């Protein structure tokens, strides 16, 4: 009888221990689930702030972009294809063949001065319009032709090279005419943009001070 009671007591102790372990494991799982849920909750509570920051950045980007968005017709110059377009946001109104910069480099061996003949890329605005412009030949024009740079300033001016009109878009760059219309469509300029006489006359009548010029 005593032996039977001893065995029964042992079984009860084992069962009780198992129950305690089960409770501990279950509690641990519940605790882990709670911790994971709390971690997820802590992440989700930061989302509104992140969203607001993203929305603010997007708004600032749109505001900055709006500064470069034209409200009327504008000029687009494709230097790769040597094409100049007068267009709106919806359609191309005119498309003409032009000439842009060679991208070449000239170095003056005497002074080590260096020039790169490239048409600038970016967003510009028409800042000047000249009728019957005279070209003031810079030093590089003489160095390129291996000619002596004149001391007399008046000797620098050429009344024919730029054609009938010149439309400036900053830093001494112009859309102008040319006496070499046979070379239109080829990258042969020193940075300015050349147009044929008839096309330039049309653009001259369309472009205003402040007209956007996009070059790529």
Coordinates of N, CA and C in Angstrom, one line a residue:
X1 N 0.8 -1.2 0.0 CA 0.0 0.0 0.0 C 0.9 1.3 0.0
X2 N 1.8 1.3 0.8 CA 2.8 2.4 0.9 C 3.5 2.6 -0.4
X3 N 3.8 1.4 -1.0 CA 4.5 1.5 -2.3 C 3.6 2.2 -3.4
X4 N 2.4 1.8 -3.4 CA 1.4 2.3 -4.3 C 1.2 3.9 -4.1
X5 N 1.2 4.3 -2.8 CA 1.0 5.7 -2.6 C 2.3 6.5 -3.0
X6 N 3.4 5.9 -2.8 CA 4.7 6.5 -3.2 C 4.7 6.8 -4.7
X7 N 4.3 5.7 -5.5 CA 4.3 5.8 -6.9 C 3.3 6.9 -7.4
X8 N 2.1 6.9 -6.7 CA 1.1 7.9 -7.1 C 1.5 9.3 -6.8
X9 N 2.2 9.5 -5.7 CA 2.8 10.8 -5.3 C 3.8 11.3 -6.3
X10 N 4.6 10.4 -6.8 CA 5.7 10.7 -7.8 C 5.0 11.2 -9.1
X11 N 4.0 10.5 -9.5 CA 3.3 10.8 -10.7 C 2.7 12.2 -10.6
X12 N 2.1 12.5 -9.4 CA 1.5 13.8 -9.2 C 2.5 14.9 -9.3
X13 N 3.7 14.7 -8.7 CA 4.8 15.7 -8.7 C 5.2 15.9 -10.2
X14 N 5.4 14.8 -11.0 CA 5.8 15.0 -12.4 C 4.8 15.8 -13.2
X15 N 3.5 15.4 -13.0 CA 2.4 16.1 -13.7 C 2.4 17.6 -13.3
X16 N 2.5 17.9 -12.0 CA 2.5 19.3 -11.5 C 3.7 20.1 -12.2
X17 N 4.9 19.4 -12.2 CA 6.0 20.1 -12.8 C 5.8 20.4 -14.3
X18 N 5.2 19.4 -15.0 CA 4.9 19.6 -16.4 C 3.9 20.7 -16.6
X19 N 2.9 20.8 -15.7 CA 1.9 21.9 -15.8 C 2.6 23.3 -15.7
X20 N 3.5 23.3 -14.7 CA 4.2 24.6 -14.4 C 5.1 25.0 -15.6
X21 N 5.8 24.0 -16.2 CA 6.6 24.3 -17.4 C 5.7 24.7 -18.6
X22 N 4.6 24.1 -18.7 CA 3.7 24.5 -19.8 C 3.2 25.9 -19.6
X23 N 2.9 26.3 -18.4 CA 2.4 27.6 -18.1 C 3.5 28.6 -18.4
X24 N 4.8 28.3 -18.0 CA 5.9 29.2 -18.2 C 6.1 29.4 -19.7
X25 N 6.1 28.2 -20.5 CA 6.3 28.3 -22.0 C 5.2 29.2 -22.6
X26 N 3.9 28.9 -22.2 CA 2.8 29.7 -22.7 C 2.9 31.2 -22.4
X27 N 3.3 31.5 -21.1 CA 3.5 32.8 -20.7 C 4.6 33.5 -21.5
X28 N 5.7 32.7 -21.8 CA 6.8 33.2 -22.6 C 6.4 33.6 -24.0
X29 N 5.6 32.7 -24.6 CA 5.1 32.9 -25.9 C 4.2 34.2 -26.0
X30 N 3.3 34.3 -25.0 CA 2.5 35.4 -24.9 C 3.3 36.7 -24.7
X31 N 4.3 36.6 -23.9 CA 5.2 37.8 -23.7 C 5.9 38.2 -25.0
X32 N 6.4 37.1 -25.7 CA 7.1 37.4 -27.0 C 6.1 38.0 -28.0
X33 N 4.9 37.5 -28.1 CA 3.9 38.1 -29.0 C 3.6 39.5 -28.6
X34 N 3.6 39.8 -27.3 CA 3.3 41.1 -26.9 C 4.4 42.1 -27.3
X35 N 5.7 41.6 -27.1 CA 6.8 42.4 -27.4 C 6.9 42.7 -28.9
X36 N 6.6 41.6 -29.7 CA 6.6 41.8 -31.2 C 5.5 42.8 -31.6
X37 N 4.3 42.7 -31.0 CA 3.2 43.6 -31.3 C 3.6 45.0 -30.9
X38 N 4.2 45.1 -29.8 CA 4.7 46.5 -29.3 C 5.7 47.1 -30.3
X39 N 6.6 46.2 -30.8 CA 7.6 46.7 -31.7 C 7.0 47.1 -33.0
X40 N 6.0 46.3 -33.5 CA 5.3 46.7 -34.8 C 4.6 48.0 -34.5
X41 N 3.9 48.1 -33.4 CA 3.1 49.3 -33.1 C 4.1 50.6 -33.1
X42 N 5.3 50.3 -32.5 CA 6.2 51.5 -32.4 C 6.7 51.9 -33.8
X43 N 6.7 51.0 -34.8 CA 7.1 51.3 -36.1 C 6.0 52.1 -36.8
X44 N 4.8 51.6 -36.7 CA 3.6 52.2 -37.3 C 3.3 53.6 -36.8
X45 N 3.7 53.8 -35.6 CA 3.4 55.1 -35.0 C 4.3 56.2 -35.6
X46 N 5.5 55.8 -36.2 CA 6.4 56.7 -36.9 C 6.0 57.0 -38.3
X47 N 5.1 56.2 -38.9 CA 4.8 56.4 -40.3 C 4.2 57.8 -40.6
X48 N 3.2 58.2 -39.8 CA 2.7 59.6 -40.1 C 3.7 60.7 -40.2
X49 N 4.7 60.7 -39.3 CA 5.7 61.7 -39.4 C 6.6 61.5 -40.6
X50 N 6.9 60.3 -41.0 CA 7.7 60.0 -42.2 C 6.9 60.5 -43.4
X51 N 5.6 60.2 -43.4 CA 4.7 60.6 -44.6 C 4.7 62.1 -44.7
X52 N 4.6 62.8 -43.6 CA 4.5 64.2 -43.6 C 5.8 64.8 -44.2
X53 N 6.9 64.2 -43.8 CA 8.2 64.6 -44.3 C 8.3 64.4 -45.8
X54 N 7.9 63.2 -46.2 CA 7.9 62.9 -47.7 C 7.0 63.9 -48.5
X55 N 5.8 64.2 -47.9 CA 4.9 65.1 -48.6 C 5.5 66.5 -48.6
X56 N 6.2 66.9 -47.6 CA 6.8 68.2 -47.5 C 7.9 68.3 -48.6
X57 N 8.7 67.2 -48.7 CA 9.8 67.2 -49.7 C 9.2 67.3 -51.1
X58 N 8.2 66.5 -51.3 CA 7.5 66.5 -52.6 C 7.0 67.9 -53.0
X59 N 6.4 68.5 -52.0 CA 5.8 69.9 -52.3 C 6.9 70.9 -52.6
X60 N 8.1 70.8 -51.9 CA 9.2 71.7 -52.1 C 9.8 71.4 -53.5
X61 N 9.8 70.1 -53.9 CA 10.3 69.8 -55.2 C 9.4 70.3 -56.3
X62 N 8.1 70.2 -56.1 CA 7.2 70.7 -57.1 C 7.3 72.2 -57.2
X63 N 7.5 72.9 -56.1 CA 7.6 74.3 -56.1 C 8.8 74.8 -56.8
X64 N 9.9 74.1 -56.6 CA 11.2 74.4 -57.3 C 11.1 74.1 -58.8
X65 N 10.4 73.0 -59.1 CA 10.2 72.7 -60.5 C 9.3 73.7 -61.2
X66 N 8.3 74.2 -60.5 CA 7.4 75.2 -61.1 C 8.1 76.4 -61.6
X67 N 9.3 76.8 -60.9 CA 10.0 77.9 -61.3 C 10.6 77.8 -62.7
X68 N 10.8 76.6 -63.2 CA 11.3 76.4 -64.5 C 10.3 75.9 -65.5
X69 N 9.0 75.9 -65.1 CA 8.0 75.5 -66.1 C 7.5 76.7 -66.8
X70 N 7.5 76.7 -68.1 CA 7.1 77.9 -68.9 C 5.6 78.0 -68.9
X71 N 5.2 79.3 -69.0 CA 3.8 79.6 -69.1 C 3.3 79.8 -70.5
X72 N 4.3 79.9 -71.4 CA 3.9 80.2 -72.8 C 4.9 79.3 -73.7
X73 N 4.9 79.6 -75.0 CA 5.8 78.9 -75.9 C 7.3 79.1 -75.5
X74 N 8.1 78.1 -75.8 CA 9.5 78.2 -75.4 C 10.4 77.5 -76.5
X75 N 11.7 77.7 -76.3 CA 12.7 77.1 -77.2 C 13.3 75.9 -76.6
X76 N 13.4 74.8 -77.4 CA 14.1 73.6 -77.0 C 15.2 73.4 -78.1
X77 N 16.4 73.2 -77.6 CA 17.6 72.9 -78.5 C 18.2 71.5 -78.2
X78 N 18.1 70.7 -79.2 CA 18.7 69.3 -79.1 C 20.1 69.4 -79.7
X79 N 21.2 69.4 -78.9 CA 22.5 69.6 -79.4 C 23.0 68.3 -80.1
X80 N 22.4 67.2 -79.8 CA 22.8 65.9 -80.3 C 22.3 65.8 -81.8
X81 N 21.1 66.2 -82.0 CA 20.5 66.2 -83.3 C 20.6 67.5 -84.1
X82 N 21.1 68.5 -83.5 CA 21.2 69.8 -84.1 C 19.8 70.3 -84.6
X83 N 18.9 70.2 -83.7 CA 17.5 70.7 -83.9 C 17.1 71.7 -82.9
X84 N 16.4 72.8 -83.4 CA 15.8 73.8 -82.6 C 14.3 73.8 -82.8
X85 N 13.6 73.7 -81.7 CA 12.1 73.7 -81.7 C 11.5 74.9 -81.0
X86 N 10.5 75.4 -81.6 CA 9.6 76.4 -80.9 C 8.3 75.6 -80.6
X87 N 8.0 75.5 -79.3 CA 6.9 74.6 -78.9 C 6.2 75.1 -77.7
X88 N 5.1 74.4 -77.4 CA 4.3 74.6 -76.2 C 4.5 73.2 -75.4
X89 N 3.8 73.2 -74.3 CA 3.8 71.9 -73.5 C 3.1 70.8 -74.2
X90 N 2.2 71.1 -75.2 CA 1.4 70.1 -75.8 C 1.9 69.8 -77.2
X91 N 2.6 70.7 -77.9 CA 2.9 70.4 -79.3 C 4.1 71.2 -79.8
X92 N 4.7 70.7 -80.8 CA 5.9 71.4 -81.5 C 5.3 72.3 -82.6
X93 N 5.5 73.6 -82.5 CA 5.0 74.5 -83.5 C 5.9 74.7 -84.7
X94 N 7.2 74.7 -84.4 CA 8.2 74.8 -85.4 C 9.4 73.9 -85.1
X95 N 10.0 73.3 -86.1 CA 11.2 72.5 -85.8 C 12.2 72.8 -87.0
X96 N 13.4 73.3 -86.6 CA 14.4 73.8 -87.6 C 15.7 73.1 -87.4
X97 N 16.5 73.0 -88.4 CA 17.8 72.5 -88.3 C 18.7 73.6 -87.9
X98 N 19.6 73.3 -87.0 CA 20.5 74.4 -86.5 C 21.9 73.8 -86.4
X99 N 22.9 74.6 -85.9 CA 24.2 74.1 -85.7 C 24.6 74.5 -84.3
X100 N 25.3 73.6 -83.5 CA 25.7 73.8 -82.2 C 27.2 73.6 -82.0
X101 N 27.7 73.7 -80.8 CA 29.1 73.7 -80.6 C 29.8 72.4 -80.9
X102 N 31.0 72.5 -81.3 CA 31.8 71.3 -81.7 C 32.2 70.5 -80.5
X103 N 32.4 71.1 -79.4 CA 32.9 70.5 -78.2 C 34.4 70.4 -78.2
X104 N 35.0 71.0 -79.2 CA 36.5 71.0 -79.4 C 37.2 71.9 -78.4
X105 N 38.5 71.8 -78.4 CA 39.3 72.6 -77.4 C 40.4 73.3 -78.2
X106 N 40.7 74.5 -77.8 CA 41.8 75.3 -78.3 C 42.7 75.8 -77.2
X107 N 44.0 75.6 -77.3 CA 44.9 76.0 -76.3 C 45.9 77.0 -77.0
X108 N 46.1 78.1 -76.4 CA 47.1 79.1 -76.9 C 48.4 78.7 -76.4
X109 N 49.3 78.3 -77.2 CA 50.6 77.8 -76.8 C 51.5 78.9 -76.2
X110 N 51.2 80.1 -76.5 CA 52.0 81.2 -76.0 C 51.6 81.6 -74.6
X111 N 50.3 81.5 -74.3 CA 49.8 81.9 -72.9 C 49.2 80.8 -72.1
X112 N 49.0 79.6 -72.8 CA 48.3 78.5 -72.1 C 46.9 78.7 -71.8
X113 N 46.3 79.7 -72.4 CA 44.9 79.9 -72.3 C 44.1 78.8 -73.0
X114 N 43.0 78.5 -72.5 CA 42.2 77.3 -73.0 C 40.8 77.6 -73.2
X115 N 40.2 77.2 -74.4 CA 38.8 77.4 -74.6 C 38.2 76.1 -75.1
X116 N 37.0 75.8 -74.6 CA 36.2 74.7 -75.0 C 35.0 75.2 -75.7
X117 N 34.8 74.7 -77.0 CA 33.7 75.3 -77.8 C 32.5 74.4 -77.7
X118 N 31.8 74.5 -76.6 CA 30.6 73.7 -76.4 C 29.4 74.5 -76.1
X119 N 28.3 74.1 -76.6 CA 27.0 74.8 -76.3 C 26.6 74.4 -74.9
X120 N 26.3 75.4 -74.1 CA 25.9 75.1 -72.7 C 24.6 74.3 -72.6
X121 N 24.5 73.4 -71.7 CA 23.3 72.7 -71.5 C 22.6 73.2 -70.2
X122 N 21.3 73.2 -70.2 CA 20.5 73.7 -69.0 C 19.3 74.5 -69.4
X123 N 18.9 75.3 -68.4 CA 17.7 76.1 -68.6 C 18.1 77.5 -68.6
X124 N 17.7 78.3 -69.6 CA 18.1 79.7 -69.8 C 16.9 80.5 -70.1
X125 N 17.1 81.8 -70.2 CA 16.0 82.7 -70.6 C 16.6 83.7 -71.7
X126 N 15.8 84.1 -72.6 CA 16.2 85.1 -73.5 C 16.4 86.4 -72.8
X127 N 17.6 87.0 -72.9 CA 17.9 88.2 -72.1 C 18.3 89.4 -73.0
X128 N 18.3 89.1 -74.3 CA 18.6 90.2 -75.3 C 18.2 89.9 -76.7
X129 N 17.9 90.9 -77.5 CA 17.5 90.7 -78.9 C 18.2 91.8 -79.7
X130 N 19.0 91.4 -80.6 CA 19.7 92.4 -81.4 C 19.4 92.2 -82.9
X131 N 19.1 93.4 -83.5 CA 18.9 93.4 -85.0 C 20.2 93.9 -85.6
X132 N 20.6 93.2 -86.7 CA 21.8 93.6 -87.5 C 23.0 93.6 -86.5
X133 N 23.3 92.5 -85.8 CA 24.3 92.5 -84.8 C 25.7 92.4 -85.5
X134 N 26.7 93.0 -84.8 CA 28.1 92.9 -85.2 C 28.8 92.0 -84.2
X135 N 29.6 91.1 -84.8 CA 30.4 90.2 -84.0 C 31.7 90.8 -83.6
X136 N 32.0 90.8 -82.3 CA 33.3 91.2 -81.8 C 34.1 90.0 -81.7
X137 N 35.1 89.9 -82.6 CA 36.0 88.7 -82.6 C 36.8 88.6 -81.4
X138 N 36.7 87.5 -80.6 CA 37.5 87.4 -79.4 C 38.9 86.9 -79.8
X139 N 39.8 86.8 -78.8 CA 41.2 86.4 -79.0 C 41.3 85.1 -79.7
X140 N 40.4 84.1 -79.3 CA 40.5 82.8 -79.8 C 40.3 82.7 -81.3
X141 N 39.5 83.6 -81.8 CA 39.2 83.6 -83.2 C 40.5 83.9 -84.0
X142 N 41.3 84.7 -83.5 CA 42.6 85.0 -84.2 C 43.6 83.9 -84.0
X143 N 43.6 83.4 -82.7 CA 44.6 82.3 -82.4 C 44.2 81.1 -83.3
X144 N 43.0 80.8 -83.4 CA 42.5 79.6 -84.2 C 43.0 79.7 -85.6
X145 N 43.0 80.9 -86.2 CA 43.4 81.1 -87.6 C 44.9 81.5 -87.7
X146 N 45.6 81.4 -86.6 CA 47.0 81.7 -86.6 C 47.2 83.2 -87.1
X147 N 46.4 84.1 -86.6 CA 46.5 85.5 -87.0 C 46.9 86.3 -85.8
X148 N 47.4 87.4 -86.0 CA 47.9 88.3 -85.0 C 46.7 89.0 -84.4
X149 N 46.6 89.1 -83.0 CA 45.5 89.7 -82.4 C 45.7 91.3 -82.5
X150 N 44.7 91.9 -83.1 CA 44.8 93.4 -83.3 C 44.9 94.2 -82.0
X151 N 45.6 95.3 -82.1 CA 45.7 96.2 -81.0 C 44.5 97.2 -81.0
X152 N 44.1 97.5 -82.2 CA 43.0 98.4 -82.5 C 41.7 97.7 -82.3
X153 N 40.9 98.1 -81.3 CA 39.6 97.4 -81.0 C 38.6 97.4 -82.1
X154 N 38.7 98.5 -82.9 CA 37.7 98.6 -84.1 C 38.0 97.5 -85.1
X155 N 39.1 96.9 -85.1 CA 39.4 95.9 -86.1 C 38.8 94.6 -85.8
X156 N 38.3 94.5 -84.6 CA 37.7 93.2 -84.2 C 36.3 93.0 -84.7
X157 N 35.6 94.0 -85.1 CA 34.2 93.9 -85.4 C 33.9 93.4 -86.8
X158 N 32.9 92.4 -86.9 CA 32.5 91.9 -88.2 C 31.0 92.0 -88.3
X159 N 30.5 92.8 -89.3 CA 29.1 93.0 -89.4 C 28.3 91.9 -90.1
X160 N 28.9 90.8 -90.6 CA 28.2 89.8 -91.4 C 28.1 88.5 -90.7
X161 N 29.0 88.1 -89.8 CA 29.1 86.8 -89.3 C 27.9 86.3 -88.6
X162 N 27.2 87.2 -87.9 CA 26.0 86.7 -87.1 C 24.7 86.8 -87.8
X163 N 24.7 87.2 -89.0 CA 23.4 87.3 -89.8 C 22.6 88.5 -89.4
X164 N 21.3 88.4 -89.6 CA 20.4 89.6 -89.4 C 20.0 89.8 -88.0
X165 N 19.9 88.7 -87.2 CA 19.4 88.8 -85.9 C 20.3 88.0 -84.9
X166 N 20.2 88.4 -83.6 CA 20.9 87.6 -82.6 C 20.0 87.6 -81.3
X167 N 19.7 86.4 -80.8 CA 18.9 86.3 -79.6 C 19.8 85.7 -78.5
X168 N 20.1 86.6 -77.5 CA 21.0 86.2 -76.4 C 20.3 85.4 -75.3
X169 N 21.0 84.4 -74.8 CA 20.4 83.7 -73.6 C 21.4 83.5 -72.5
X170 N 22.4 84.5 -72.4 CA 23.2 84.6 -71.2 C 24.7 84.2 -71.5
X171 N 25.6 84.8 -70.8 CA 27.0 84.5 -70.8 C 27.6 84.6 -72.2
X172 N 27.1 85.5 -73.0 CA 27.7 85.8 -74.3 C 27.3 84.8 -75.4
X173 N 26.3 83.9 -75.1 CA 25.8 82.9 -76.1 C 24.6 83.4 -76.8
X174 N 24.5 83.2 -78.1 CA 23.4 83.7 -78.9 C 22.9 82.6 -79.8
X175 N 21.6 82.8 -80.2 CA 21.0 82.1 -81.3 C 21.1 83.1 -82.4
X176 N 21.8 82.9 -83.5 CA 22.0 83.9 -84.5 C 22.1 83.3 -85.9
X177 N 22.3 84.1 -86.9 CA 22.4 83.7 -88.3 C 23.8 83.2 -88.6
X178 N 24.0 82.9 -89.9 CA 25.3 82.4 -90.3 C 25.5 82.6 -91.8
X179 N 26.7 82.8 -92.2 CA 27.1 82.9 -93.6 C 27.4 81.5 -94.2
X180 N 27.3 80.5 -93.3 CA 27.6 79.1 -93.7 C 26.4 78.2 -93.6
X181 N 25.3 78.6 -94.2 CA 24.1 77.8 -94.1 C 24.3 76.4 -94.6
X182 N 25.2 76.1 -95.5 CA 25.4 74.8 -96.0 C 25.9 73.8 -94.8
X183 N 26.3 74.4 -93.7 CA 26.8 73.6 -92.6 C 25.8 73.4 -91.5
X184 N 24.6 73.9 -91.7 CA 23.5 73.7 -90.7 C 23.3 72.2 -90.6
X185 N 23.0 71.8 -89.3 CA 22.8 70.4 -89.1 C 24.1 69.7 -88.6
X186 N 25.2 70.4 -88.6 CA 26.5 69.9 -88.2 C 27.0 70.7 -87.0
X187 N 27.6 70.0 -86.1 CA 28.2 70.7 -84.9 C 29.5 71.4 -85.2
X188 N 29.4 72.6 -85.6 CA 30.6 73.3 -86.1 C 30.8 74.7 -85.4
X189 N 30.0 75.1 -84.5 CA 30.1 76.4 -83.9 C 31.0 76.4 -82.7
X190 N 31.3 77.6 -82.2 CA 32.2 77.8 -81.0 C 31.3 77.8 -79.7
X191 N 30.1 77.5 -79.8 CA 29.2 77.5 -78.6 C 27.8 78.1 -78.9
X192 N 27.8 79.1 -79.8 CA 26.5 79.7 -80.1 C 25.7 78.7 -80.9
X193 N 24.4 79.1 -81.2 CA 23.5 78.3 -82.0 C 23.2 79.0 -83.3
X194 N 23.5 78.4 -84.4 CA 23.2 79.0 -85.7 C 21.9 78.5 -86.3
X195 N 21.2 79.5 -86.9 CA 20.0 79.1 -87.7 C 20.0 79.8 -89.0
X196 N 19.3 79.2 -90.0 CA 19.2 79.8 -91.3 C 18.4 81.1 -91.2
X197 N 18.7 81.9 -92.2 CA 18.1 83.3 -92.2 C 16.6 83.3 -92.1
X198 N 15.9 82.5 -92.9 CA 14.4 82.5 -92.8 C 13.9 82.0 -91.5
X199 N 14.5 80.9 -91.0 CA 14.1 80.4 -89.7 C 14.3 81.4 -88.5
X200 N 15.5 82.0 -88.6 CA 15.8 82.9 -87.5 C 14.9 84.1 -87.5
X201 N 14.4 84.6 -88.7 CA 13.5 85.7 -88.8 C 12.2 85.3 -88.1
X202 N 11.7 84.1 -88.3 CA 10.5 83.6 -87.6 C 10.7 83.6 -86.1
X203 N 11.8 83.0 -85.7 CA 12.0 82.9 -84.2 C 12.2 84.3 -83.6
X204 N 12.8 85.2 -84.3 CA 13.0 86.6 -83.8 C 11.6 87.2 -83.5
X205 N 10.7 86.9 -84.4 CA 9.4 87.5 -84.2 C 8.6 86.9 -83.0
X206 N 8.9 85.6 -82.7 CA 8.2 84.9 -81.7 C 8.8 85.0 -80.3
X207 N 10.1 84.9 -80.2 CA 10.8 84.9 -78.9 C 10.7 86.3 -78.2
X208 N 10.5 86.3 -76.9 CA 10.4 87.6 -76.2 C 11.5 87.6 -75.1
X209 N 11.7 88.7 -74.5 CA 12.6 88.7 -73.3 C 11.9 87.9 -72.2
X210 N 12.7 87.0 -71.7 CA 12.2 86.1 -70.6 C 11.7 84.7 -71.2
X211 N 11.7 84.6 -72.5 CA 11.3 83.3 -73.1 C 12.3 82.2 -72.6
X212 N 11.8 81.1 -72.2 CA 12.6 80.0 -71.7 C 13.4 79.3 -72.9
X213 N 14.6 78.9 -72.7 CA 15.4 78.2 -73.6 C 16.0 77.0 -72.9
X214 N 15.5 75.8 -73.4 CA 16.0 74.5 -72.8 C 17.0 73.9 -73.7
X215 N 18.2 73.6 -73.3 CA 19.2 73.0 -74.1 C 19.7 71.7 -73.5
X216 N 19.7 70.7 -74.3 CA 20.2 69.4 -73.9 C 21.0 68.7 -75.0

